[in-house]
């Protein structure tokens, strides 16, 4: 069945460092792909999304490109801030329900 | 647009009592709503899928008699944790899909509520 594999965390970076969080997926169809962010004690907020191969989702300096050939949707940001500290979830949806990765906790230190 | 609310945001109850959590879509009609459970430092686990006007479909291992789901209208779904015990303490998150067809840009996108933290003492 459909599944998402995310890079193991936690990830700790210094402010202004480059961020990559790897995400790969397995799906029989053509899923839509998402990155969600969860701040402590809160629900999920959609960060970005892509619906087809080669689409690039972007928001708040974060980017991810839907790569069908490598079945990947890696999250990147060129310069992280302390306020980016949160848990990031990769997800796919090829059916009415959604499959999530395990989540990657990011801590950015000043 | 596409706002989903949950109420309450947190609740503390005594063991053996029942707790109801509401999930509302504020500006769209949600033909399908989902209930997730999240343990500390873990990912979301889908508990059940509910379609308006029909019985919920529960994931394997989720007790349907314990977690009662009602989706009586296009904007409201409720999750009732019956005879709650400490092991039911968790963060419960609902999500909803827009069934109106207006948002066609992303297939199967879900909009998430802010979550409800349940603590059973």
CSV table of C-alpha atoms in Angstrom, one decimal:
chain,number,residue,atom,x,y,z
A,1,UNK,CA,0.0,0.0,0.0
A,2,UNK,CA,0.9,3.7,-0.1
A,3,UNK,CA,3.5,4.8,2.4
A,4,UNK,CA,5.8,7.6,3.2
A,5,UNK,CA,9.3,7.4,4.6
A,6,UNK,CA,10.9,10.4,6.2
A,7,UNK,CA,14.4,11.2,7.3
A,8,UNK,CA,14.9,10.3,10.9
A,9,UNK,CA,15.3,13.1,13.4
A,10,UNK,CA,15.8,15.0,15.4
A,11,UNK,CA,17.7,17.6,13.3
A,12,UNK,CA,19.5,20.4,15.0
A,13,UNK,CA,20.8,23.4,13.0
A,14,UNK,CA,22.3,26.8,13.7
A,15,UNK,CA,20.4,29.8,12.5
A,16,UNK,CA,20.9,30.6,8.8
A,17,UNK,CA,22.0,27.0,8.0
A,18,UNK,CA,20.7,25.1,5.0
A,19,UNK,CA,17.9,22.6,5.7
A,20,UNK,CA,17.1,19.4,3.9
A,21,UNK,CA,14.6,16.8,5.2
A,22,UNK,CA,14.3,13.8,3.0
A,23,UNK,CA,11.0,12.2,2.1
A,24,UNK,CA,10.4,9.3,-0.3
A,25,UNK,CA,7.1,7.6,-1.0
A,26,UNK,CA,5.6,4.5,-2.4
A,27,UNK,CA,2.3,4.7,-4.3
A,28,UNK,CA,0.5,2.7,-6.9
A,29,UNK,CA,-1.1,5.7,-8.5
A,30,UNK,CA,-0.3,9.4,-8.9
A,31,UNK,CA,-0.6,10.9,-5.4
A,32,UNK,CA,-0.6,14.5,-4.4
A,33,UNK,CA,2.3,15.3,-2.0
A,34,UNK,CA,2.3,17.6,1.0
A,35,UNK,CA,4.5,19.0,3.7
A,36,UNK,CA,2.9,19.9,7.0
A,37,UNK,CA,4.4,21.7,10.0
A,38,UNK,CA,3.3,21.2,13.6
A,39,UNK,CA,4.4,23.7,16.3
A,40,UNK,CA,4.4,22.5,19.9
A,41,UNK,CA,0.9,21.9,21.2
A,42,UNK,CA,-0.8,22.8,17.9
A,43,UNK,CA,-2.4,21.0,15.0
A,44,UNK,CA,-1.0,20.6,11.5
A,45,UNK,CA,-0.5,23.5,9.2
A,46,UNK,CA,-0.1,23.0,5.5
A,47,UNK,CA,3.3,24.2,4.5
A,48,UNK,CA,3.4,23.4,0.8
A,49,UNK,CA,2.0,20.9,-1.7
A,50,UNK,CA,2.5,19.5,-5.2
A,51,UNK,CA,0.1,17.6,-7.4
A,52,UNK,CA,2.1,16.2,-10.2
A,53,UNK,CA,5.6,15.3,-11.3
A,54,UNK,CA,8.1,18.2,-11.5
A,55,UNK,CA,5.7,20.5,-9.6
A,56,UNK,CA,7.5,22.6,-7.1
A,57,UNK,CA,5.7,23.7,-3.9
A,58,UNK,CA,7.0,26.7,-2.0
A,59,UNK,CA,6.0,28.7,1.0
A,60,UNK,CA,7.8,30.9,3.6
A,61,UNK,CA,11.2,30.1,2.0
A,62,UNK,CA,10.6,26.3,2.0
A,63,UNK,CA,10.6,24.4,-1.2
A,64,UNK,CA,10.0,20.8,-2.3
A,65,UNK,CA,9.9,19.3,-5.8
A,66,UNK,CA,7.8,16.3,-6.8
A,67,UNK,CA,10.3,13.9,-8.3
A,68,UNK,CA,8.5,10.9,-9.9
A,69,UNK,CA,11.7,9.2,-11.1
A,70,UNK,CA,13.1,9.1,-7.6
A,71,UNK,CA,9.7,9.0,-5.8
A,72,UNK,CA,10.9,11.8,-3.6
A,73,UNK,CA,9.6,15.1,-2.2
A,74,UNK,CA,12.5,16.5,-0.2
A,75,UNK,CA,11.9,19.7,1.9
A,76,UNK,CA,14.6,22.4,1.6
A,77,UNK,CA,15.2,25.9,3.0
A,78,UNK,CA,18.2,28.0,2.3
A,79,UNK,CA,18.4,29.7,5.6
A,80,UNK,CA,16.5,28.5,8.7
A,81,UNK,CA,15.4,30.7,11.5
A,82,UNK,CA,14.8,29.9,15.2
A,83,UNK,CA,11.1,30.2,14.5
A,84,UNK,CA,11.2,27.3,12.1
A,85,UNK,CA,11.7,24.9,15.0
A,86,UNK,CA,8.9,22.5,14.8
A,87,UNK,CA,8.0,19.0,13.6
A,88,UNK,CA,7.7,18.5,9.8
A,89,UNK,CA,5.5,15.8,8.3
A,90,UNK,CA,5.6,14.6,4.7
A,91,UNK,CA,2.3,13.2,3.5
A,92,UNK,CA,0.7,11.8,0.4
A,93,UNK,CA,-2.8,11.4,-0.8
A,94,UNK,CA,-3.9,9.2,-3.6
A,95,UNK,CA,-7.2,8.2,-2.0
A,96,UNK,CA,-9.6,10.0,0.3
A,97,UNK,CA,-7.4,9.3,3.3
A,98,UNK,CA,-3.9,10.6,3.8
A,99,UNK,CA,-0.6,8.8,4.7
A,100,UNK,CA,1.9,10.5,6.9
A,101,UNK,CA,5.6,10.0,7.4
A,102,UNK,CA,6.9,9.6,11.0
A,103,UNK,CA,7.7,13.3,11.3
A,104,UNK,CA,11.1,15.0,11.7
A,105,UNK,CA,11.7,17.3,14.6
A,106,UNK,CA,13.8,20.4,13.7
A,107,UNK,CA,15.5,22.5,16.3
A,108,UNK,CA,17.2,25.7,15.2
A,109,UNK,CA,19.6,27.3,17.6
A,110,UNK,CA,20.5,31.0,17.6
B,1,UNK,CA,-10.9,29.9,3.6
B,2,UNK,CA,-10.9,26.2,4.4
B,3,UNK,CA,-10.9,26.6,8.2
B,4,UNK,CA,-11.6,23.7,10.5
B,5,UNK,CA,-12.2,24.2,14.2
B,6,UNK,CA,-12.2,21.8,17.1
B,7,UNK,CA,-13.7,22.1,20.5
B,8,UNK,CA,-12.6,21.9,23.1
B,9,UNK,CA,-8.9,22.5,22.6
B,10,UNK,CA,-8.1,20.6,25.8
B,11,UNK,CA,-10.1,18.6,28.3
B,12,UNK,CA,-9.4,16.8,31.5
B,13,UNK,CA,-11.8,14.1,32.6
B,14,UNK,CA,-12.0,11.4,35.2
B,15,UNK,CA,-11.6,7.7,34.3
B,16,UNK,CA,-14.9,6.1,33.4
B,17,UNK,CA,-16.5,9.3,32.0
B,18,UNK,CA,-17.2,10.1,28.4
B,19,UNK,CA,-15.9,13.0,26.5
B,20,UNK,CA,-17.2,14.5,23.2
B,21,UNK,CA,-15.0,16.4,20.8
B,22,UNK,CA,-16.4,18.5,18.0
B,23,UNK,CA,-14.9,19.2,14.6
B,24,UNK,CA,-16.5,21.9,12.4
B,25,UNK,CA,-15.7,23.1,8.9
B,26,UNK,CA,-16.4,26.8,9.1
B,27,UNK,CA,-16.5,27.9,5.5
B,28,UNK,CA,-17.0,24.8,3.4
B,29,UNK,CA,-19.0,21.7,3.3
B,30,UNK,CA,-17.1,18.7,4.5
B,31,UNK,CA,-18.5,15.5,3.0
B,32,UNK,CA,-15.7,13.5,4.5
B,33,UNK,CA,-14.0,14.0,7.8
B,34,UNK,CA,-11.2,12.1,9.4
B,35,UNK,CA,-10.1,11.6,13.0
B,36,UNK,CA,-6.5,11.1,13.9
B,37,UNK,CA,-4.8,10.3,17.1
B,38,UNK,CA,-1.3,11.4,17.9
B,39,UNK,CA,0.9,10.2,20.8
B,40,UNK,CA,3.7,12.3,22.0
B,41,UNK,CA,6.5,12.6,19.5
B,42,UNK,CA,4.8,10.3,17.1
B,43,UNK,CA,3.1,10.7,13.8
B,44,UNK,CA,-0.7,10.9,13.2
B,45,UNK,CA,-2.6,7.6,13.3
B,46,UNK,CA,-5.8,7.5,11.3
B,47,UNK,CA,-8.6,6.3,13.5
B,48,UNK,CA,-11.6,6.6,11.3
B,49,UNK,CA,-13.1,8.1,8.2
B,50,UNK,CA,-16.6,9.5,8.4
B,51,UNK,CA,-18.9,10.5,5.5
B,52,UNK,CA,-21.9,12.7,6.1
B,53,UNK,CA,-25.0,10.7,6.8
B,54,UNK,CA,-23.4,7.3,7.0
B,55,UNK,CA,-21.5,5.2,9.5
B,56,UNK,CA,-17.9,5.8,10.0
B,57,UNK,CA,-15.2,3.4,8.7
B,58,UNK,CA,-12.7,2.5,11.4
B,59,UNK,CA,-9.1,1.6,10.9
B,60,UNK,CA,-8.0,-1.8,12.1
B,61,UNK,CA,-7.5,-2.0,15.8
B,62,UNK,CA,-9.7,1.0,16.6
B,63,UNK,CA,-12.6,0.1,18.9
B,64,UNK,CA,-15.7,1.5,17.3
B,65,UNK,CA,-17.7,1.1,20.5
B,66,UNK,CA,-15.2,3.1,22.4
B,67,UNK,CA,-14.7,5.9,19.9
B,68,UNK,CA,-18.1,6.9,18.6
B,69,UNK,CA,-18.1,9.1,15.6
B,70,UNK,CA,-21.1,11.0,14.3
B,71,UNK,CA,-21.1,13.0,11.1
B,72,UNK,CA,-24.7,14.2,11.1
B,73,UNK,CA,-24.2,17.4,9.0
B,74,UNK,CA,-21.9,18.7,6.3
B,75,UNK,CA,-20.1,20.9,8.7
B,76,UNK,CA,-19.9,18.9,12.0
B,77,UNK,CA,-18.4,15.6,13.1
B,78,UNK,CA,-18.1,14.5,16.7
B,79,UNK,CA,-15.9,12.0,18.3
B,80,UNK,CA,-17.0,10.6,21.7
B,81,UNK,CA,-14.5,8.7,23.8
B,82,UNK,CA,-16.7,6.5,26.0
B,83,UNK,CA,-15.7,5.3,29.4
B,84,UNK,CA,-12.3,7.0,29.0
B,85,UNK,CA,-9.2,5.6,30.7
B,86,UNK,CA,-5.8,7.0,31.2
B,87,UNK,CA,-4.5,5.1,28.1
B,88,UNK,CA,-6.9,7.1,26.0
B,89,UNK,CA,-5.0,10.3,26.9
B,90,UNK,CA,-3.7,11.7,23.6
B,91,UNK,CA,-3.9,14.5,21.1
B,92,UNK,CA,-6.9,14.1,18.8
B,93,UNK,CA,-6.9,15.9,15.5
B,94,UNK,CA,-9.7,16.0,12.9
B,95,UNK,CA,-9.5,17.0,9.3
B,96,UNK,CA,-12.0,17.5,6.5
B,97,UNK,CA,-12.3,17.4,2.8
B,98,UNK,CA,-14.2,20.0,0.8
B,99,UNK,CA,-16.9,18.1,-1.0
B,100,UNK,CA,-18.3,21.0,-2.9
B,101,UNK,CA,-15.9,20.6,-5.8
B,102,UNK,CA,-14.9,24.2,-5.7
B,103,UNK,CA,-11.4,23.5,-4.7
B,104,UNK,CA,-10.2,21.4,-7.6
B,105,UNK,CA,-6.5,22.3,-7.5
B,106,UNK,CA,-5.5,19.5,-5.2
B,107,UNK,CA,-7.0,16.1,-5.2
B,108,UNK,CA,-7.9,14.7,-1.8
B,109,UNK,CA,-6.4,17.6,0.1
B,110,UNK,CA,-7.4,17.7,3.8
B,111,UNK,CA,-7.8,20.7,6.1
B,112,UNK,CA,-6.8,20.1,9.7
B,113,UNK,CA,-8.2,21.3,12.9
B,114,UNK,CA,-6.0,22.6,15.7
B,115,UNK,CA,-6.3,19.4,17.8
B,116,UNK,CA,-7.8,18.5,21.2
B,117,UNK,CA,-5.6,17.4,24.0
B,118,UNK,CA,-7.4,14.8,26.2
B,119,UNK,CA,-6.1,13.9,29.6
B,120,UNK,CA,-7.8,11.2,31.5
B,121,UNK,CA,-7.0,11.1,35.2
